[in-house]
Coordinates of N, CA, C and O in Angstrom, one line a residue:
M23 N -36.6 11.6 8.5 CA -36.5 10.5 7.5 C -35.0 10.2 7.2 O -34.2 11.1 6.9
A24 N -34.6 9.0 7.2 CA -33.2 8.6 6.9 C -32.9 8.5 5.4 O -33.8 8.1 4.6
T25 N -31.7 8.9 5.0 CA -31.3 8.7 3.7 C -30.2 7.6 3.7 O -29.3 7.6 4.5
H26 N -30.4 6.7 2.8 CA -29.5 5.5 2.7 C -28.4 5.8 1.6 O -28.7 6.2 0.6
H27 N -27.2 5.4 2.0 CA -26.1 5.5 1.1 C -25.5 4.1 0.9 O -25.3 3.4 1.9
Q28 N -25.2 3.7 -0.3 CA -24.6 2.4 -0.5 C -23.2 2.6 -1.1 O -22.9 3.5 -1.8
Y29 N -22.2 1.7 -0.6 CA -20.9 1.8 -1.1 C -20.4 0.4 -1.5 O -20.9 -0.6 -1.0
Q30 N -19.4 0.3 -2.4 CA -18.9 -1.0 -2.8 C -17.4 -0.8 -3.1 O -17.0 0.2 -3.7
T31 N -16.6 -1.8 -2.8 CA -15.2 -1.8 -3.1 C -14.9 -3.2 -3.7 O -15.6 -4.2 -3.5
H32 N -13.8 -3.3 -4.4 CA -13.3 -4.5 -5.0 C -11.9 -4.7 -4.5 O -11.1 -3.9 -4.8
I33 N -11.6 -5.8 -3.8 CA -10.3 -6.1 -3.4 C -9.8 -7.3 -4.1 O -10.5 -8.3 -4.2
T34 N -8.6 -7.2 -4.6 CA -7.9 -8.4 -5.3 C -6.6 -8.6 -4.7 O -5.7 -7.7 -4.7
W35 N -6.4 -9.7 -4.2 CA -5.1 -10.1 -3.6 C -4.1 -10.4 -4.8 O -4.5 -11.1 -5.7
T36 N -2.9 -9.8 -4.8 CA -2.0 -9.9 -5.9 C -0.7 -10.5 -5.4 O 0.3 -10.5 -6.1
G37 N -0.7 -11.1 -4.2 CA 0.6 -11.5 -3.6 C 0.9 -13.0 -3.7 O 1.7 -13.5 -3.0
N38 N 0.3 -13.7 -4.7 CA 0.6 -15.1 -4.9 C 1.9 -15.2 -5.7 O 2.0 -14.8 -6.8
N39 N 3.0 -15.7 -5.1 CA 4.3 -15.8 -5.7 C 4.5 -17.1 -6.4 O 5.6 -17.5 -6.7
G40 N 3.4 -17.8 -6.6 CA 3.4 -19.1 -7.3 C 3.1 -20.3 -6.5 O 2.7 -21.4 -7.0
T41 N 3.1 -20.2 -5.2 CA 2.7 -21.3 -4.3 C 1.6 -20.9 -3.4 O 1.4 -21.6 -2.4
G42 N 0.9 -19.8 -3.6 CA -0.2 -19.4 -2.8 C 0.2 -19.2 -1.3 O 1.3 -18.8 -1.1
T43 N -0.6 -19.6 -0.4 CA -0.3 -19.5 1.0 C 0.3 -20.8 1.6 O -0.1 -21.3 2.6
S44 N 1.2 -21.4 0.8 CA 1.8 -22.7 1.2 C 2.6 -22.5 2.6 O 2.7 -23.5 3.3
S45 N 3.0 -21.3 2.9 CA 3.6 -21.0 4.2 C 3.4 -19.6 4.5 O 3.3 -18.8 3.6
Y46 N 3.5 -19.2 5.7 CA 3.3 -17.8 6.1 C 4.3 -16.8 5.4 O 4.0 -15.7 5.1
R47 N 5.5 -17.3 5.1 CA 6.5 -16.4 4.5 C 6.5 -16.5 3.0 O 7.3 -15.8 2.3
E48 N 5.7 -17.3 2.4 CA 5.8 -17.5 0.9 C 4.9 -16.6 0.1 O 5.0 -16.7 -1.1
Y49 N 4.0 -15.8 0.7 CA 3.2 -15.0 -0.1 C 3.3 -13.5 0.3 O 3.6 -13.2 1.5
E50 N 3.0 -12.7 -0.6 CA 3.0 -11.2 -0.3 C 1.6 -10.8 0.2 O 0.6 -11.4 -0.2
R51 N 1.6 -9.8 0.9 CA 0.3 -9.2 1.4 C -0.3 -8.2 0.5 O -1.2 -7.5 0.8
S52 N 0.3 -8.1 -0.7 CA -0.1 -7.1 -1.7 C -1.5 -7.3 -2.2 O -2.0 -8.5 -2.3
H53 N -2.3 -6.2 -2.4 CA -3.6 -6.3 -2.9 C -4.0 -5.0 -3.5 O -3.3 -4.0 -3.3
L54 N -4.9 -5.0 -4.4 CA -5.4 -3.8 -5.1 C -6.8 -3.4 -4.5 O -7.6 -4.3 -4.3
I55 N -7.0 -2.2 -4.3 CA -8.3 -1.6 -3.9 C -8.8 -0.9 -5.1 O -8.3 0.2 -5.4
D56 N -9.8 -1.4 -5.7 CA -10.4 -0.8 -6.9 C -11.8 -0.4 -6.6 O -12.6 -1.1 -6.0
L57 N -12.1 0.9 -6.9 CA -13.5 1.4 -6.8 C -13.9 1.8 -8.2 O -13.1 2.5 -8.9
P58 N -15.1 1.5 -8.6 CA -15.5 1.7 -9.9 C -15.4 3.2 -10.4 O -15.8 4.1 -9.7
G59 N -14.7 3.3 -11.5 CA -14.5 4.6 -12.2 C -13.7 5.6 -11.5 O -13.8 6.8 -11.7
K60 N -12.8 5.2 -10.5 CA -12.0 6.2 -9.8 C -10.5 5.8 -9.9 O -10.1 4.7 -10.0
A61 N -9.6 6.8 -9.8 CA -8.2 6.7 -9.8 C -7.8 6.0 -8.5 O -8.5 6.1 -7.5
P62 N -6.6 5.4 -8.4 CA -6.1 4.9 -7.2 C -6.0 5.9 -6.1 O -5.7 7.1 -6.3
I63 N -6.2 5.5 -4.9 CA -6.3 6.2 -3.7 C -5.9 7.7 -3.7 O -4.8 8.1 -3.6
A64 N -6.9 8.5 -3.9 CA -6.9 10.0 -3.8 C -8.2 10.4 -3.0 O -9.2 10.0 -3.5
A65 N -8.1 11.0 -1.8 CA -9.2 11.1 -1.0 C -9.9 12.4 -1.0 O -9.3 13.4 -1.3
S66 N -11.2 12.4 -0.7 CA -12.1 13.5 -0.5 C -13.2 13.1 0.4 O -13.2 11.9 0.8
S67 N -14.2 13.9 0.6 CA -15.4 13.5 1.3 C -16.4 13.0 0.3 O -16.2 13.1 -0.9
D68 N -17.4 12.3 0.7 CA -18.5 11.8 -0.1 C -19.1 13.0 -0.8 O -19.3 14.1 -0.3
P69 N -19.5 12.9 -2.1 CA -20.1 14.0 -2.9 C -21.4 14.5 -2.2 O -21.7 15.7 -2.3
A70 N -22.1 13.7 -1.5 CA -23.3 14.1 -0.7 C -22.9 15.2 0.3 O -23.8 15.9 0.8
F71 N -21.6 15.2 0.7 CA -21.1 16.2 1.7 C -20.1 17.1 1.1 O -19.2 17.5 1.7
R72 N -20.3 17.5 -0.2 CA -19.6 18.5 -1.0 C -18.2 18.0 -1.4 O -17.3 18.8 -1.6
G73 N -18.0 16.7 -1.5 CA -16.7 16.2 -1.9 C -16.5 16.0 -3.4 O -17.4 16.3 -4.2
D74 N -15.3 15.7 -3.8 CA -14.9 15.5 -5.2 C -15.3 14.0 -5.6 O -14.7 13.1 -5.1
A75 N -16.3 13.9 -6.4 CA -16.7 12.5 -6.8 C -15.7 11.7 -7.5 O -15.8 10.5 -7.6
S76 N -14.6 12.3 -8.1 CA -13.6 11.5 -8.8 C -12.6 10.9 -7.8 O -11.7 10.2 -8.2
K77 N -12.7 11.2 -6.5 CA -11.7 10.7 -5.5 C -12.4 9.8 -4.5 O -13.6 9.9 -4.3
H78 N -11.6 8.9 -3.9 CA -12.1 8.0 -2.9 C -12.6 8.8 -1.7 O -12.0 9.8 -1.3
N79 N -13.6 8.3 -1.1 CA -14.1 9.0 0.1 C -14.0 8.1 1.3 O -13.7 6.9 1.2
P80 N -14.0 8.7 2.5 CA -13.8 7.9 3.8 C -14.7 6.7 3.9 O -14.3 5.7 4.5
E81 N -16.0 6.9 3.5 CA -16.9 5.8 3.6 C -16.5 4.6 2.8 O -16.5 3.4 3.2
E82 N -16.0 4.8 1.5 CA -15.5 3.7 0.7 C -14.3 3.1 1.3 O -14.0 1.9 1.3
L83 N -13.4 4.0 1.8 CA -12.1 3.5 2.4 C -12.4 2.8 3.7 O -11.6 1.8 4.0
L84 N -13.4 3.1 4.5 CA -13.7 2.3 5.7 C -14.1 0.9 5.2 O -13.7 -0.1 5.8
L85 N -15.0 0.9 4.2 CA -15.4 -0.5 3.7 C -14.2 -1.2 3.2 O -14.0 -2.4 3.4
A86 N -13.3 -0.5 2.4 CA -12.1 -1.2 1.9 C -11.2 -1.6 3.1 O -10.6 -2.7 3.0
S87 N -11.2 -0.9 4.2 CA -10.4 -1.3 5.3 C -10.9 -2.5 6.0 O -10.2 -3.4 6.3
L88 N -12.3 -2.6 6.1 CA -12.9 -3.8 6.6 C -12.5 -5.0 5.7 O -12.2 -6.1 6.2
S89 N -12.7 -4.9 4.4 CA -12.4 -5.9 3.5 C -10.9 -6.4 3.5 O -10.6 -7.5 3.6
S90 N -10.0 -5.4 3.5 CA -8.6 -5.7 3.5 C -8.2 -6.4 4.8 O -7.4 -7.3 4.8
C91 N -8.7 -5.9 5.9 CA -8.3 -6.4 7.2 C -8.8 -7.9 7.3 O -8.0 -8.8 7.7
H92 N -10.0 -8.1 6.9 CA -10.5 -9.5 6.9 C -9.7 -10.4 6.0 O -9.3 -11.5 6.4
M93 N -9.4 -9.9 4.8 CA -8.6 -10.7 3.8 C -7.2 -11.0 4.4 O -6.7 -12.2 4.4
L94 N -6.5 -10.1 5.0 CA -5.2 -10.3 5.5 C -5.2 -11.3 6.7 O -4.3 -12.1 6.8
W95 N -6.2 -11.2 7.6 CA -6.3 -12.1 8.7 C -6.6 -13.5 8.1 O -6.0 -14.5 8.5
Y96 N -7.5 -13.6 7.1 CA -7.9 -14.8 6.5 C -6.6 -15.5 5.9 O -6.4 -16.7 6.1
L97 N -5.9 -14.8 5.1 CA -4.7 -15.4 4.5 C -3.7 -15.9 5.5 O -3.1 -17.0 5.4
H98 N -3.5 -15.1 6.6 CA -2.7 -15.6 7.7 C -3.1 -16.9 8.3 O -2.4 -17.8 8.5
L99 N -4.4 -16.9 8.6 CA -5.0 -18.1 9.3 C -4.9 -19.3 8.3 O -4.7 -20.4 8.8
C100 N -5.2 -19.1 7.0 CA -5.1 -20.2 6.1 C -3.6 -20.7 6.0 O -3.4 -21.9 6.0
A101 N -2.7 -19.8 6.0 CA -1.3 -20.3 5.9 C -0.9 -21.1 7.1 O -0.3 -22.1 7.0
D102 N -1.4 -20.6 8.3 CA -1.1 -21.4 9.6 C -1.8 -22.7 9.6 O -1.3 -23.7 10.2
A103 N -3.0 -22.8 8.9 CA -3.8 -24.1 8.9 C -3.5 -25.0 7.8 O -4.1 -26.1 7.7
G104 N -2.5 -24.6 6.9 CA -2.2 -25.5 5.8 C -3.2 -25.4 4.6 O -3.2 -26.2 3.8
I105 N -4.0 -24.3 4.6 CA -5.0 -24.1 3.5 C -4.2 -23.3 2.5 O -3.8 -22.1 2.8
I106 N -4.1 -23.8 1.3 CA -3.4 -23.0 0.2 C -4.4 -22.2 -0.6 O -5.2 -22.8 -1.3
V107 N -4.3 -20.9 -0.4 CA -5.2 -20.0 -1.1 C -4.5 -19.6 -2.4 O -3.3 -19.1 -2.3
L108 N -5.1 -19.7 -3.5 CA -4.5 -19.4 -4.8 C -5.0 -18.0 -5.3 O -4.3 -17.3 -6.1
A109 N -6.2 -17.6 -4.9 CA -6.8 -16.3 -5.3 C -7.8 -15.9 -4.3 O -8.4 -16.7 -3.6
Y110 N -8.0 -14.6 -4.1 CA -9.0 -14.0 -3.2 C -9.5 -12.7 -3.8 O -8.7 -11.9 -4.2
E111 N -10.8 -12.6 -3.8 CA -11.4 -11.3 -4.2 C -12.6 -11.0 -3.3 O -13.1 -12.0 -2.7
D112 N -13.0 -9.8 -3.2 CA -14.1 -9.5 -2.3 C -14.9 -8.3 -3.0 O -14.3 -7.4 -3.5
E113 N -16.2 -8.4 -3.0 CA -17.1 -7.4 -3.5 C -17.9 -6.9 -2.2 O -19.1 -7.2 -2.1
A114 N -17.3 -6.2 -1.4 CA -17.9 -5.8 -0.1 C -18.9 -4.7 -0.4 O -18.8 -3.9 -1.3
K115 N -19.9 -4.6 0.5 CA -21.0 -3.6 0.4 C -21.4 -3.1 1.8 O -21.3 -3.9 2.8
A116 N -21.7 -1.8 1.9 CA -22.1 -1.3 3.2 C -23.3 -0.3 3.0 O -23.5 0.3 1.9
T117 N -24.0 0.0 4.1 CA -25.1 0.9 4.1 C -24.8 2.0 5.2 O -24.4 1.6 6.3
M118 N -25.0 3.2 4.8 CA -24.9 4.3 5.8 C -26.2 5.1 5.8 O -26.7 5.4 4.7
D119 N -26.7 5.3 6.9 CA -28.0 6.1 7.0 C -27.6 7.5 7.4 O -26.9 7.8 8.4
E120 N -28.0 8.5 6.6 CA -27.9 9.9 6.9 C -29.1 10.4 7.6 O -30.2 10.2 7.0
V121 N -29.0 11.0 8.7 CA -30.1 11.6 9.4 C -29.7 13.0 9.8 O -28.6 13.4 9.7
E122 N -30.7 13.8 10.1 CA -30.4 15.2 10.5 C -29.3 15.3 11.6 O -29.4 14.6 12.6
G123 N -28.3 16.0 11.3 CA -27.2 16.2 12.3 C -26.1 15.2 12.1 O -25.1 15.2 12.9
G124 N -26.1 14.3 11.1 CA -25.1 13.4 10.9 C -25.5 12.1 10.3 O -26.5 12.1 9.6
G125 N -24.8 11.1 10.5 CA -25.1 9.8 9.9 C -24.2 8.7 10.5 O -23.3 9.0 11.3
Q126 N -24.5 7.5 10.1 CA -23.7 6.4 10.6 C -23.9 5.1 9.7 O -25.0 5.0 9.1
F127 N -22.9 4.3 9.7 CA -23.0 3.0 9.0 C -23.9 2.2 9.8 O -23.9 2.2 11.1
T128 N -24.8 1.4 9.1 CA -25.7 0.5 9.8 C -25.3 -1.0 9.6 O -25.8 -1.8 10.3
A129 N -24.6 -1.3 8.5 CA -24.2 -2.7 8.2 C -23.2 -2.7 7.1 O -23.1 -1.8 6.3
A130 N -22.4 -3.8 7.1 CA -21.5 -4.1 6.0 C -21.5 -5.6 5.8 O -21.6 -6.3 6.8
T131 N -21.4 -6.0 4.6 CA -21.3 -7.4 4.2 C -20.1 -7.6 3.3 O -20.0 -6.9 2.3
L132 N -19.3 -8.6 3.6 CA -18.2 -9.0 2.8 C -18.6 -10.2 2.0 O -19.3 -11.1 2.5
Y133 N -18.2 -10.2 0.7 CA -18.5 -11.3 -0.2 C -17.2 -11.9 -0.8 O -17.0 -11.9 -2.0
P134 N -16.4 -12.5 0.1 CA -15.1 -13.1 -0.4 C -15.4 -14.3 -1.4 O -16.2 -15.1 -1.1
L135 N -14.6 -14.2 -2.5 CA -14.5 -15.4 -3.4 C -13.1 -15.9 -3.3 O -12.2 -15.2 -3.7
V136 N -13.0 -17.1 -2.8 CA -11.6 -17.6 -2.5 C -11.4 -18.9 -3.3 O -12.3 -19.8 -3.4
T137 N -10.3 -19.0 -3.9 CA -9.9 -20.2 -4.6 C -8.8 -20.9 -3.8 O -7.8 -20.3 -3.5
V138 N -9.1 -22.1 -3.4 CA -8.1 -22.9 -2.7 C -7.5 -24.0 -3.6 O -8.2 -24.4 -4.6
A139 N -6.4 -24.6 -3.2 CA -5.7 -25.5 -4.1 C -6.4 -26.9 -4.2 O -6.4 -27.5 -5.3
E140 N -7.1 -27.3 -3.2 CA -7.7 -28.7 -3.2 C -9.1 -28.6 -2.6 O -9.4 -27.9 -1.6
E141 N -10.0 -29.5 -3.1 CA -11.4 -29.6 -2.7 C -11.4 -29.9 -1.2 O -12.3 -29.5 -0.4
S142 N -10.5 -30.8 -0.7 CA -10.5 -31.2 0.7 C -10.3 -30.0 1.7 O -10.6 -30.1 2.9
M143 N -9.8 -28.9 1.2 CA -9.5 -27.7 2.0 C -10.8 -26.8 2.2 O -10.8 -26.0 3.1
I144 N -11.8 -27.1 1.4 CA -13.0 -26.2 1.4 C -13.6 -26.1 2.8 O -13.9 -25.0 3.2
P145 N -14.0 -27.2 3.5 CA -14.7 -27.0 4.8 C -13.9 -26.1 5.8 O -14.5 -25.2 6.4
K146 N -12.6 -26.4 5.9 CA -11.8 -25.6 6.9 C -11.7 -24.2 6.3 O -11.7 -23.2 7.1
A147 N -11.6 -24.0 5.0 CA -11.5 -22.6 4.5 C -12.7 -21.8 4.8 O -12.6 -20.6 5.1
Y148 N -13.9 -22.4 4.8 CA -15.1 -21.7 5.2 C -15.0 -21.4 6.7 O -15.4 -20.2 7.1
A149 N -14.7 -22.3 7.5 CA -14.6 -22.1 8.9 C -13.7 -20.9 9.3 O -14.0 -20.2 10.3
L150 N -12.6 -20.8 8.6 CA -11.6 -19.7 9.0 C -12.1 -18.3 8.8 O -11.6 -17.4 9.3
H151 N -13.2 -18.2 8.0 CA -13.8 -16.8 7.8 C -14.3 -16.3 9.1 O -14.1 -15.1 9.4
E152 N -14.9 -17.1 10.0 CA -15.4 -16.6 11.3 C -14.2 -16.2 12.2 O -14.3 -15.2 12.9
Q153 N -13.2 -17.0 12.1 CA -12.0 -16.7 13.0 C -11.3 -15.4 12.5 O -10.9 -14.5 13.2
A154 N -11.3 -15.2 11.1 CA -10.7 -14.0 10.6 C -11.6 -12.8 11.0 O -11.0 -11.7 11.4
H155 N -12.9 -12.9 11.0 CA -13.7 -11.8 11.4 C -13.5 -11.5 12.9 O -13.4 -10.3 13.2
A156 N -13.4 -12.5 13.7 CA -13.2 -12.3 15.1 C -11.8 -11.6 15.4 O -11.7 -10.9 16.4
S157 N -10.9 -11.8 14.5 CA -9.5 -11.2 14.7 C -9.3 -9.9 14.1 O -8.4 -9.2 14.5
C158 N -10.1 -9.5 13.1 CA -10.0 -8.3 12.3 C -10.1 -7.1 13.2 O -11.1 -6.8 13.9
F159 N -9.0 -6.3 13.3 CA -9.0 -5.1 14.1 C -10.1 -4.1 13.7 O -10.7 -3.5 14.6
I160 N -10.3 -3.9 12.4 CA -11.3 -2.9 12.0 C -12.7 -3.4 12.3 O -13.4 -2.6 12.9
A161 N -13.0 -4.6 12.0 CA -14.3 -5.1 12.4 C -14.6 -5.1 13.9 O -15.7 -4.8 14.3
R162 N -13.6 -5.3 14.7 CA -13.7 -5.2 16.1 C -13.9 -3.8 16.6 O -14.3 -3.6 17.7
S163 N -13.6 -2.8 15.8 CA -13.6 -1.4 16.2 C -14.8 -0.7 15.8 O -15.1 0.4 16.3
V164 N -15.6 -1.2 14.9 CA -16.8 -0.5 14.4 C -18.0 -0.8 15.2 O -18.0 -1.9 15.9
N165 N -19.0 0.0 15.2 CA -20.2 -0.2 16.0 C -21.4 -0.6 15.2 O -22.5 -0.3 15.6
F166 N -21.2 -1.3 14.1 CA -22.2 -1.8 13.3 C -21.9 -3.2 12.9 O -20.7 -3.6 12.9
P167 N -22.9 -4.0 12.5 CA -22.6 -5.4 12.2 C -21.8 -5.5 10.9 O -22.1 -4.9 9.9
V168 N -20.8 -6.4 10.9 CA -20.1 -6.8 9.7 C -20.2 -8.3 9.5 O -19.9 -9.1 10.4
T169 N -20.8 -8.7 8.4 CA -21.0 -10.1 8.1 C -20.3 -10.5 6.9 O -19.8 -9.7 6.1
Q170 N -20.2 -11.8 6.7 CA -19.5 -12.4 5.6 C -20.4 -13.4 4.9 O -21.1 -14.2 5.5
Q171 N -20.3 -13.4 3.6 CA -21.0 -14.4 2.8 C -20.0 -15.0 1.8 O -20.0 -14.7 0.6
P172 N -19.0 -15.8 2.3 CA -17.9 -16.3 1.4 C -18.4 -17.4 0.5 O -19.4 -18.1 0.7
K173 N -17.6 -17.5 -0.6 CA -17.8 -18.6 -1.6 C -16.3 -19.1 -1.7 O -15.4 -18.4 -2.0
I174 N -16.2 -20.5 -1.6 CA -14.9 -21.1 -1.8 C -15.0 -22.0 -3.0 O -16.0 -22.7 -3.2
Q175 N -13.9 -22.0 -3.8 CA -13.9 -22.8 -5.0 C -12.5 -23.4 -5.2 O -11.5 -22.9 -4.5
T176 N -12.4 -24.3 -6.1 CA -11.0 -24.8 -6.5 C -10.8 -24.4 -8.0 O -11.8 -24.1 -8.7
P177 N -9.6 -24.4 -8.4 CA -9.4 -24.0 -9.8 C -10.0 -24.9 -10.8 O -10.4 -26.0 -10.6

């Protein structure tokens, strides 16, 4: 019988220097990886595997890597396409099934919430999520499905 594990991360882009992604060189790639109730990046294994529950674990960090990689590609693609992103957050979630002798991730879903400068940018902003997914090194490297359910808004 499989045991299911759920993980969640929160990514906040902090690199808006006042003009969003008005050009490729005008924004920082800075972002925060926040996990509920934990200090900034200090690693251990999952508590289910005798790890320290107060520290980030590889499963959470894998999910954070998927989310960060998608966000960074997305910001790049938006800058190239003239889409001005003013804010970006993601509440990513993943499932890992533990079975006798090991375990594996079975799925991850990203939930980007993106604020763009103008309503006319929204259709293209949605479309660029698929391109970001196809470009993301981490998503291309994992053997489980990674999907996105983005929401795009204006201020």
